[in-house]
Coordinates of C-alpha atoms in Angstrom, one line a residue:
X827 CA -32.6 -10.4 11.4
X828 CA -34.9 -7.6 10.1
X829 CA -34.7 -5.9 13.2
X830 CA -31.0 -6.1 13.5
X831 CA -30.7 -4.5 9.5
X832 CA -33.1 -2.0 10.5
X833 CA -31.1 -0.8 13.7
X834 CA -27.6 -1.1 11.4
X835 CA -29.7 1.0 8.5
X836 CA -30.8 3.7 11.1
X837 CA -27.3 4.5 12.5
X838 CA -25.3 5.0 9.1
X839 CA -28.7 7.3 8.4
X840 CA -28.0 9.9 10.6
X841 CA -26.7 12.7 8.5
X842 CA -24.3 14.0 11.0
X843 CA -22.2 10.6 11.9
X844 CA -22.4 9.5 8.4
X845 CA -20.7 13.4 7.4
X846 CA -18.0 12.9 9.9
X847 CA -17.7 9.6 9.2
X848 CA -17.0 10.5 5.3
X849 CA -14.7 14.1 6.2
X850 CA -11.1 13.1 5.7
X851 CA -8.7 14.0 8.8
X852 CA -5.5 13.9 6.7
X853 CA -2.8 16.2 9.3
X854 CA -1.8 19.3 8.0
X855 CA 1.6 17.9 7.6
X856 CA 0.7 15.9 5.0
X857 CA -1.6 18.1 2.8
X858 CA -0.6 21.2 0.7
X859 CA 2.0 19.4 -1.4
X860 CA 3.4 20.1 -4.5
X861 CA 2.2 17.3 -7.3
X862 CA 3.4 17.2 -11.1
X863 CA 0.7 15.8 -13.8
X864 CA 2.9 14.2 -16.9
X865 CA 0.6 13.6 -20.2
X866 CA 3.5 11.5 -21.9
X867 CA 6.7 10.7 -19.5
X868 CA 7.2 7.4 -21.5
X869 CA 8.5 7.0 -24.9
X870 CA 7.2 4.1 -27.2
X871 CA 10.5 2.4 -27.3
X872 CA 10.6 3.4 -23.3
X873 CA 7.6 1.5 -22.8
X874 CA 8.2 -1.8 -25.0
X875 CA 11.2 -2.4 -22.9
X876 CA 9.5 -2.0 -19.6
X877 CA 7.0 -4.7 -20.7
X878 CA 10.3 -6.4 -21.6
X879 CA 11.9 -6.1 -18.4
X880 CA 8.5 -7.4 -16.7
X881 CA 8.5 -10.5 -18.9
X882 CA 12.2 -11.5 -18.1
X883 CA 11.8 -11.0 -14.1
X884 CA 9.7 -13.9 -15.1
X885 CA 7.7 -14.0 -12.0
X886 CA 6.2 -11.2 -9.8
X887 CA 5.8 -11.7 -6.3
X888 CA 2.5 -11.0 -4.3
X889 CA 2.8 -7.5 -2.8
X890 CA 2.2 -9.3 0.2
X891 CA 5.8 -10.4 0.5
X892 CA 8.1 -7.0 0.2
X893 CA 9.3 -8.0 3.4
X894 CA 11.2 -10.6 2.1
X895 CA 13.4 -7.9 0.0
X896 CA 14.0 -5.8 2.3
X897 CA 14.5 -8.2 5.5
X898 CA 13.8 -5.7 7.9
X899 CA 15.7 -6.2 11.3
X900 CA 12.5 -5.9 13.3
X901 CA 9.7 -8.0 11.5
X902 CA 7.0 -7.4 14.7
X903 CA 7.3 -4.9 17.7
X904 CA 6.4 -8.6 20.0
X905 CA 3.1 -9.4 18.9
X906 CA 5.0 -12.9 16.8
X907 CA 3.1 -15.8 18.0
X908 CA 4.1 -19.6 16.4
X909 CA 2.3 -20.0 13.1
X910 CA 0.2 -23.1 13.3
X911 CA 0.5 -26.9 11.8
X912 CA -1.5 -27.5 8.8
X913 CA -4.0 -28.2 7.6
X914 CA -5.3 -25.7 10.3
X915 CA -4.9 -21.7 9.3
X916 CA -0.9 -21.1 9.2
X917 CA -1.7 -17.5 11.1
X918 CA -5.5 -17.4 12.3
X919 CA -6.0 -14.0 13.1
X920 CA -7.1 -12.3 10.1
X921 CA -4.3 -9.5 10.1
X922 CA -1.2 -11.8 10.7
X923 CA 1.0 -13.3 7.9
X924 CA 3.7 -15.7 8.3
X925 CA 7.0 -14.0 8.9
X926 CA 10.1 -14.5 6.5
X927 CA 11.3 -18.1 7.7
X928 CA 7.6 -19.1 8.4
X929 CA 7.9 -19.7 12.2
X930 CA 5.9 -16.6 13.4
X931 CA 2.8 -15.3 13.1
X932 CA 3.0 -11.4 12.8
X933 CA 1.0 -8.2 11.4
X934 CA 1.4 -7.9 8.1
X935 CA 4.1 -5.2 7.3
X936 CA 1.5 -3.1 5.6
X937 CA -1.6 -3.9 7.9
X938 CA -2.5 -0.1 8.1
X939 CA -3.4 -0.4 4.2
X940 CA -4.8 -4.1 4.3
X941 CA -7.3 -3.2 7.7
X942 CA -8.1 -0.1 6.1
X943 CA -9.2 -1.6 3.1
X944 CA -10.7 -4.5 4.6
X945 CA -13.2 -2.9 7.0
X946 CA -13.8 0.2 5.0
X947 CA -14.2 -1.3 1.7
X948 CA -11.1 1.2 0.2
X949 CA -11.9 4.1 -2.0
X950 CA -14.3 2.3 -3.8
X951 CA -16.3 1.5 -0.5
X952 CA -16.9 -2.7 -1.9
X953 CA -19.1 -4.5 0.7
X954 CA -17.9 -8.3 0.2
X955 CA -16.2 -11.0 1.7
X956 CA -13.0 -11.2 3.3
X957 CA -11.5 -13.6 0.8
X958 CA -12.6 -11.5 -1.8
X959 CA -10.7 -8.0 0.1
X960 CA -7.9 -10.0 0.3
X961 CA -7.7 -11.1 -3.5
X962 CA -8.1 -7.5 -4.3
X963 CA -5.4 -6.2 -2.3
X964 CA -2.8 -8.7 -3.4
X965 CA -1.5 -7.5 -6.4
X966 CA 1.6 -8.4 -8.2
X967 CA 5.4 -6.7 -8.6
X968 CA 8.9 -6.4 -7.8
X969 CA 10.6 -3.8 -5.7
X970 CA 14.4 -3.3 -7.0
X971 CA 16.9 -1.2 -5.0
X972 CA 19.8 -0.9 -7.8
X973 CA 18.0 1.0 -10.1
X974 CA 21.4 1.9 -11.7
X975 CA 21.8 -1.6 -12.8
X976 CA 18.8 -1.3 -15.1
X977 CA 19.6 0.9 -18.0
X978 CA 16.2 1.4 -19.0
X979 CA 15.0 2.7 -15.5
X980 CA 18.6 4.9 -15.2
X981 CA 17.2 6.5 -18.3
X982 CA 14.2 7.7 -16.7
X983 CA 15.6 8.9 -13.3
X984 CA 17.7 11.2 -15.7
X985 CA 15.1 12.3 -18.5
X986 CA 13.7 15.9 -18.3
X987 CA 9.8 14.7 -16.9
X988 CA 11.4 13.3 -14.1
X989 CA 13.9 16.3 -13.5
X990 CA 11.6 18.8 -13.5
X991 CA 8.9 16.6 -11.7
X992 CA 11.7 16.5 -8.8
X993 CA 12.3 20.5 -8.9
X994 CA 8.4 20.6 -8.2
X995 CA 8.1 18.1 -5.8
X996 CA 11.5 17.9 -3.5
X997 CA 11.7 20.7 -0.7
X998 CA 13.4 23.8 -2.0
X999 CA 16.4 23.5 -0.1
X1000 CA 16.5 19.7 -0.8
X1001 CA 17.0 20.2 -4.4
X1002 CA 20.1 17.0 -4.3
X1003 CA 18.7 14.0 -5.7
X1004 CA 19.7 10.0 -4.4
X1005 CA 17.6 7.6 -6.9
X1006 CA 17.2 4.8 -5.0
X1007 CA 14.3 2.2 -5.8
X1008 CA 12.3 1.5 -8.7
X1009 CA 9.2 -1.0 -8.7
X1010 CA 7.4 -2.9 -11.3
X1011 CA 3.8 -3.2 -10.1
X1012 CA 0.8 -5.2 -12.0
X1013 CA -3.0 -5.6 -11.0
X1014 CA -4.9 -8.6 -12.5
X1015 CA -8.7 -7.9 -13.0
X1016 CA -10.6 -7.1 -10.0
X1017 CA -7.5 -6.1 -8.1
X1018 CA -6.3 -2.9 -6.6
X1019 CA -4.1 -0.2 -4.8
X1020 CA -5.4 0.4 -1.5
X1021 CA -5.2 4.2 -0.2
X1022 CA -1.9 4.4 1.9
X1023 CA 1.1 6.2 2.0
X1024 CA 4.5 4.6 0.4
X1025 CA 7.9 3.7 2.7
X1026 CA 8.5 6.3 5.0
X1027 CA 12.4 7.2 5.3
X1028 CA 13.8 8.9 8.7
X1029 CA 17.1 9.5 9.8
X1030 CA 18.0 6.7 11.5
X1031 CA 14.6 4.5 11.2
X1032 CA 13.6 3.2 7.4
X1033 CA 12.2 -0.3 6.1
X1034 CA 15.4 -2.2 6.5
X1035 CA 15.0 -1.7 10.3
X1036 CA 11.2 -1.4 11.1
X1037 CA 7.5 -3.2 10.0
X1038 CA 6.2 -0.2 7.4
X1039 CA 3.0 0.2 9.0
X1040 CA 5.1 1.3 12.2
X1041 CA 7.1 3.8 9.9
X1042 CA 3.8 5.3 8.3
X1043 CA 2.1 6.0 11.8
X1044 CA 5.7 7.3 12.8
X1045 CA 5.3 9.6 9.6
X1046 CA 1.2 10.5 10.6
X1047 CA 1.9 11.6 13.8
X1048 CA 4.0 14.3 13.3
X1049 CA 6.5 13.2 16.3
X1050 CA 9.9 12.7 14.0
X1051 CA 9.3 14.8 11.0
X1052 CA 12.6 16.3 11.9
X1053 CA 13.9 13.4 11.3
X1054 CA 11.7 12.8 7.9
X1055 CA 13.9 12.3 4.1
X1056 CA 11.1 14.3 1.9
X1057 CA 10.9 12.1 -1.5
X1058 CA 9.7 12.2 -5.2
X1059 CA 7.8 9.7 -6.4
X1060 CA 6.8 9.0 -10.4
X1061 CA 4.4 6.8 -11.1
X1062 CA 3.7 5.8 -14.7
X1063 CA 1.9 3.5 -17.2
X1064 CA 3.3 0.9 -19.3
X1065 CA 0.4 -0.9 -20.7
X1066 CA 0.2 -1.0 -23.8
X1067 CA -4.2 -0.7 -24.0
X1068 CA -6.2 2.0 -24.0
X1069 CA -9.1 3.1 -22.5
X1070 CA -10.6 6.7 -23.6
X1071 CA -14.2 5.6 -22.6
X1072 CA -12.6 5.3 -19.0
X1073 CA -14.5 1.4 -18.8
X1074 CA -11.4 0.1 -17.1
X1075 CA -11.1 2.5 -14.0
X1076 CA -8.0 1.7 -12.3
X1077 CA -7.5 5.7 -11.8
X1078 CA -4.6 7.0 -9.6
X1079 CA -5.9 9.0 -7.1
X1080 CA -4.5 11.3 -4.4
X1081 CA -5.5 13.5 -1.3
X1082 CA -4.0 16.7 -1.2
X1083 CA -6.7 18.4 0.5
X1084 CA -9.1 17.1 2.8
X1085 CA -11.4 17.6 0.3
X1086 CA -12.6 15.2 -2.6
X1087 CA -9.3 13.5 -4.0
X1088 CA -7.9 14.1 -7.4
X1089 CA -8.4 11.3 -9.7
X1090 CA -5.5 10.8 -12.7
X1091 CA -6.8 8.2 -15.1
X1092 CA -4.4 5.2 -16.0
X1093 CA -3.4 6.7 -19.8
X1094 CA -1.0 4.8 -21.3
X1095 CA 2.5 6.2 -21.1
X1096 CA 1.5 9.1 -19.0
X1097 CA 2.8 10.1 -15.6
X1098 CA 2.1 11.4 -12.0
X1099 CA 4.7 13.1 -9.9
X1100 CA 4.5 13.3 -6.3
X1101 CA 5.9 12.9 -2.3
X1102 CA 4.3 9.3 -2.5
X1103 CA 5.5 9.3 1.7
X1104 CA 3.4 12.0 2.6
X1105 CA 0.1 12.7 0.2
X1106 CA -2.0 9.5 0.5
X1107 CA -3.2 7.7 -2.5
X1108 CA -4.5 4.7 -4.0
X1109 CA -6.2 3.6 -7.1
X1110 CA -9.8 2.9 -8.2
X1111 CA -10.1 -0.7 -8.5
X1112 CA -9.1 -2.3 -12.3
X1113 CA -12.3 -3.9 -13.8
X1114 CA -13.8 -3.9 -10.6
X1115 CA -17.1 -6.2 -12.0
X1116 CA -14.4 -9.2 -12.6
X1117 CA -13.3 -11.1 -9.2
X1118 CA -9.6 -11.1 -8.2
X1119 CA -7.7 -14.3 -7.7
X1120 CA -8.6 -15.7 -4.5
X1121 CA -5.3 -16.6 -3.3
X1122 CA -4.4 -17.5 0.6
X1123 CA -2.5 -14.9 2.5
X1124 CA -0.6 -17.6 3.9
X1125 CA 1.0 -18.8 1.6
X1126 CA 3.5 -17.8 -1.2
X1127 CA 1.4 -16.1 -4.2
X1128 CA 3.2 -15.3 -7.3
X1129 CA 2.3 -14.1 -10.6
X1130 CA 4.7 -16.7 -13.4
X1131 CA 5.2 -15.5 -17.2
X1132 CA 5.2 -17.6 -20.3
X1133 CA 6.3 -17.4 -23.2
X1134 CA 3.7 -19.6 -24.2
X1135 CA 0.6 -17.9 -25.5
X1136 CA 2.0 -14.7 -24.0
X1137 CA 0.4 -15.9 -20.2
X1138 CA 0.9 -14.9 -17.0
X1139 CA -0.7 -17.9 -14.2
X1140 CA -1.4 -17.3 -10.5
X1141 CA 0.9 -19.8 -8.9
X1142 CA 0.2 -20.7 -4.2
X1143 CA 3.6 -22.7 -3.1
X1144 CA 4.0 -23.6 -6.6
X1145 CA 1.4 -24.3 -8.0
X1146 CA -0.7 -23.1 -10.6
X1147 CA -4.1 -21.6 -9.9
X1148 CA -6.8 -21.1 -12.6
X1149 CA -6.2 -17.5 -12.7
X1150 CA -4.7 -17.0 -16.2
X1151 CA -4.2 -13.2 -18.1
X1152 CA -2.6 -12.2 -21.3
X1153 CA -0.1 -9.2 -21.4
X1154 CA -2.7 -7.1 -22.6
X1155 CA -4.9 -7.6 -19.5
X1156 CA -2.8 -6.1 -17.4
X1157 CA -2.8 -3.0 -15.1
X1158 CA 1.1 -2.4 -15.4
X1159 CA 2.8 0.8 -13.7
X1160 CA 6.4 1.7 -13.3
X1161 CA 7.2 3.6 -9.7
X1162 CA 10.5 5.4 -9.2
X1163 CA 11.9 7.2 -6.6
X1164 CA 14.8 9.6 -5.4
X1165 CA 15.0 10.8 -1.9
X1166 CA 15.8 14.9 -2.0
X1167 CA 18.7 16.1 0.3
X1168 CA 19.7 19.6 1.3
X1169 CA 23.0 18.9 -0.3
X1170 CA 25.3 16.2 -1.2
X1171 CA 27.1 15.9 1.7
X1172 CA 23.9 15.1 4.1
X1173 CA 23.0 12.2 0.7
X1174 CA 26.6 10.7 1.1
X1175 CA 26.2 10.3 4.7
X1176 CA 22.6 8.9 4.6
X1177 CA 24.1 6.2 2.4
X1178 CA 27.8 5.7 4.2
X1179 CA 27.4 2.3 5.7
X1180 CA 26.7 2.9 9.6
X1181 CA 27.4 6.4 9.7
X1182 CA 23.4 7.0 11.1
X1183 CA 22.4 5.7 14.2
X1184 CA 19.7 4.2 14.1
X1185 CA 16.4 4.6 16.0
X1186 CA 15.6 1.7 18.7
X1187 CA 12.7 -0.1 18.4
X1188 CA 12.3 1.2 22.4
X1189 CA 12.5 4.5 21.6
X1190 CA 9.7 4.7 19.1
X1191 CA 7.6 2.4 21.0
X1192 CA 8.2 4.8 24.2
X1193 CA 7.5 8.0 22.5
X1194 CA 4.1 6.7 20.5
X1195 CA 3.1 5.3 24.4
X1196 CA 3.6 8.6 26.3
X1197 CA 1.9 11.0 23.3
X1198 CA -1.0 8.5 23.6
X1199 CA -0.6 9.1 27.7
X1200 CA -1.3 12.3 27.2
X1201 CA -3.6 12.0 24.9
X1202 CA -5.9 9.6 26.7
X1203 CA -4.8 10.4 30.2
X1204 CA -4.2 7.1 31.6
X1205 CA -1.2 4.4 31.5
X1206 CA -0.8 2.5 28.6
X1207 CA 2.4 0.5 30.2
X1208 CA 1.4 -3.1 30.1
X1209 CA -0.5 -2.9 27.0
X1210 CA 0.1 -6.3 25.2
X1211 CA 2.6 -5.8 21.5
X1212 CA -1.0 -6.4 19.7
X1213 CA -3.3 -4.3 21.6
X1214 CA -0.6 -1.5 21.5
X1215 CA 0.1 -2.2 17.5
X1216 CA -3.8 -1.7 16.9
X1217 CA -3.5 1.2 19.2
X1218 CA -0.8 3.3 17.7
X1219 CA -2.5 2.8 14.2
X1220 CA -5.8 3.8 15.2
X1221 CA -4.3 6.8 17.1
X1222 CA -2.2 8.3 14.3
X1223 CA -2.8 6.4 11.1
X1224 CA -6.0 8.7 9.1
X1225 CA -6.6 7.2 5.8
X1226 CA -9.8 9.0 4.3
X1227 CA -13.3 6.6 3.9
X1228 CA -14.9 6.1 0.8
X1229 CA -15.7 8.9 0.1
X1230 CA -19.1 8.6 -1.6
X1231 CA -20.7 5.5 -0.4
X1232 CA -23.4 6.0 1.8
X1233 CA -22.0 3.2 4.5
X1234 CA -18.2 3.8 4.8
X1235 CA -17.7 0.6 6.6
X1236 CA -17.2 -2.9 4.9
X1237 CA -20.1 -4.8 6.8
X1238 CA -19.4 -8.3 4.7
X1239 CA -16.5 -8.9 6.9
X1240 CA -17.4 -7.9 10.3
X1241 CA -18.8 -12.1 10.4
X1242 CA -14.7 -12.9 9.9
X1243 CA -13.3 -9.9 12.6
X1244 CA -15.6 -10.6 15.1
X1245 CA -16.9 -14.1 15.1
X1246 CA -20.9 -14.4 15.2
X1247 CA -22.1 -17.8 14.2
X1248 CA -24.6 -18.5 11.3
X1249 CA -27.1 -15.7 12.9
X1250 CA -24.6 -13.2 11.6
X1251 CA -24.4 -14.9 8.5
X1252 CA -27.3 -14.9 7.5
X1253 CA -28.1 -11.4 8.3
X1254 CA -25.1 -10.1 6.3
X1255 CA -26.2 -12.5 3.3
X1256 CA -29.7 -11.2 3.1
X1257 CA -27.8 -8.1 2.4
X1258 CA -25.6 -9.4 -0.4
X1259 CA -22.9 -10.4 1.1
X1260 CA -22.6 -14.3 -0.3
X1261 CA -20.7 -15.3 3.0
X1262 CA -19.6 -18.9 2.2

C-alpha cells in the first residue's frame, strides 16, 4: 500500500503533467464574453417575495430531476438498459439515473457536470467519497418556463439591471429579447454548483428534444454554432443573511479566460449577468466543512417547506430524512433568462409551434462520429451508445480542473468507478478517504 501511494504521489509531482493538468482548455468560442457585475439588482420588497414564492412552491425538486419538466423526446442516445428489482441498485453504474417512468437505466441528463465533479473533485478539488460527491451535487430548485405568469419575476425581466445587463451581454445584432425561463435554485450546507455550462439552445435541437449533456458537447465543439441562440443569463441572491467576512463561500464563479476564474461573492441582493450557455461557471461550495444530505440518486429527492418552525426537510420517495434547515440557512439564487434574436421576426418563428425543423438525433450522432474520425483516424462505427456517449464528452466537453489543488483528480472515488476490492480500500483510506 505504501508503495502504491508513493508511485500515485510521484506522478501528480511532476511539474509539467501536473501544469497541463491544471491549464484550462476552454475553446476560443467560448471565452472573450461580455459579463455584467450588478451590486444591488434586487429590491427589499423584490427579495421578501422571492423567498415568498420559494415557500409556496412548497417543495423543490432535486436538480437531479429537470428532466422530468422538460420531458425531452430523446431521454438516451441507446445506452437505456432496464433498471433493476430492488433491493438491488435501481441503476448500478454510477453515472446512470432512472429515466422519467423508471423503466430504464440512462446517463444522467447532466452527466458532463456530475463526472466532472465526481472525478475531479469540482472547483474546490474535494477528495471524498462518492456518496458524499453526489450529496454535494444534488441541490434543490424549480425550473419554470412561464415566467410571465409570475408577476414578481416579469418585474425583473423588465427592470433597468436586467435591461442593460442584456444590452451588454446579447450579440450586437441580437439586441430582441424572448424571456423564457426563470429558476429558483437552493443549496443546503455542504452542497454545490458544479462548473458547467447552462441549456444550450440551437435552431432546431434544444432540451425538449435532446439529453443536455449532448446539447453542451454540441455547444463545445464548435460544429453547430451557426445554429447556436446566444442568451443572457442573471443570476441573483435572495437570501436574506449576510456574510462580509466571506465564512460562507458559496461564490459564483466564471471562466472567461483560460486563466484563473473570476470569483463573485454571494452578497445578498446583488447580481451577475452573463451568456450562462457559453462562459462556464460554477460555485465554491456553501459551508463546505458541513456534509450535504446523503440522498440516493435513485430515487426521488425533494426539499418540503413548513410552515412549522419555518423548516425545510429532505424527503427520498416520501419520506423524511434527518436533514432539516431553517430559511435562513439557505443558499437561495434566482436565475433568469431571455434568449437574444437578431429581430423579432427570427423570435416569433423560434417560438411558432413546428415552424423549425428539428435536428435528428442521427444527424448529431453522425456528425460528432466523423469529426472524431478525423480526429483519431480510425472508424468509430460500431461503437456501443455508452462507449460513444463517454466518447463525445471526453472529446469535446473541457471543463477547467481545480485550479489550485495540487492533485486535480478526485482519488476517493476511483474504488467506486473502477472496482478494486478491500486492497484499494484500504489504500485510499490511509489517505483520508473514510471509504465505508
Amino acid at each position: 500500500g505504501v508503495w502504491c501511494l508513493a508511485a500515485l504521489a510521484s506522478i501528480f509531482a511532476v511539474k509539467p503533467i501536473r501544469q497541463l493538468a491544471l491549464q484550462p482548455d476552454i475553446p476560443s468560442h467560448m471565452v472573450s464574453q461580455s459579463t455584467t457585475l450588478i451590486p444591488e439588482l434586487l429590491t427589499i420588497e423584490q427579495q421578501g417575495e422571492l423567498v415568498e414564492l420559494m415557500k409556496d412552491f412548497g417543495s423543490l425538486p432535486s436538480n437531479l430531476a429537470d428532466s422530468k419538466v422538460t420531458m425531452p423526446q430523446h431521454e438516451h442516445i441507446g445506452e437505456a438498459v432496464p433498471i433493476q428489482s430492488e433491493p438491488l441498485p435501481l441503476c448500478p453504474h454510477p453515472y446512470m439515473i432512472p429515466n422519467i417512468n423508471r423503466t430504464l437505466c440512462i446517463l444522467a441528463n447532466r452527466i458532463d457536470i456530475g463526472r466532472h465533479y465526481i472525478t475531479t473533485g469540482g472547483y474546490n478539488g474535494a477528495k471524498e467519497p462518492y456518496a458524499v460527491a453526489v450529496g454535494r451535487l444534488q441541490s434543490f430548485g424549480r425550473y419554470i418556463f412561464d415566467p410571465s405568469t409570475y408577476p414578481v419575476v416579469e418585474k425583473l425581466f423588465t427592470s433597468k439591471g436586467f435591461q442593460d445587463a442584456a444590452k451588454n451581454t446579447c450579440p450586437f445584432n441580437s439586441q430582441v429579447l424572448d424571456p423564457f425561463q426563470f429558476n429558483l435554485i437552493v443549496q443546503v450546507p455542504g452542497q454545490t454548483v458544479a462548473t458547467h455550462i447552462d441549456g444550450v439552445y440551437f435552431w432546431g435541437a434544444t432540451r425538449f428534444e435532446f439529453p443536455q449533456w449532448l446539447l453542451a458537447a454540441m455547444k463545445f465543439s464548435g460544429l453547430f454554432e451557426d445554429r447556436f441562440i446566444p442568451q443572457i443569463q442573471i443570476v441573483a441572491y435572495f437570501h436574506e443573511w449576510k456574510d462580509e467576512e466571506g465564512l460562507k463561500k458559496g461564490s459564483f464563479i466564471f471562466w472567461n479566460q483560460n486563466d484563473v476564474p473570476v470569483e463573485v461573492p454571494p452578497t445578498s441582493r446583488s447580481a451577475s449577468g452573463i451568456d450562462g450557455s457559453t462562459v462556464v461557471h460554477a460555485a465554491n461550495t456553501y459551508l463546505p466543512e458541513k456534509q450535504p444530505p446523503l440522498t440516493d440518486k435513485d430515487k426521488d429527492v425533494e426539499l418540503r417547506y413548513s410552515e412549522n418552525g419555518d423548516l425545510w426537510t429532505v424527503f427520498e420517495d416520501g419520506k423524511p430524512t434527518q436533514y432539516t434547515y431553517q430559511t435562513s440557512d439557505l443558499r437561495s439564487t434566482i436565475v433568469f433568462r431571455a434568449r437574444c434574436f437578431e429581430t423579432e421576426e427570427k423570435k416569433e418563428l423560434f417560438n411558432r409551434p413546428g415552424a423549425v425543423p428539428k435536428l435528428s438525433l442521427s444527424a448529431i450522432l453522425r456528425t460528432f462520429q466523423a469529426d472524431m474520425e478525423r480526429r483519431a483516424n480510425r472508424s468509430m462505427a460500431n461503437l456501443p451508445p455508452l462507449d460513444l456517449a463517454i466518447m463525445i464528452m471526453d472529446t469535446y466537453i473541457r471543463y477547467p480542473y481545480p485550479h489550485d489543488s495540487f492533485v486535480p483528480f478526485n482519488y476517493c472515488v476511483v474504488e467506486k468507478l473502477l472496482g478494486g476490492g478491500e486492497a484499494l480500500r484500504f489504500l485510499f483510506n490511509s489517505i483520508g478517504c473514510r471509504l465505508e
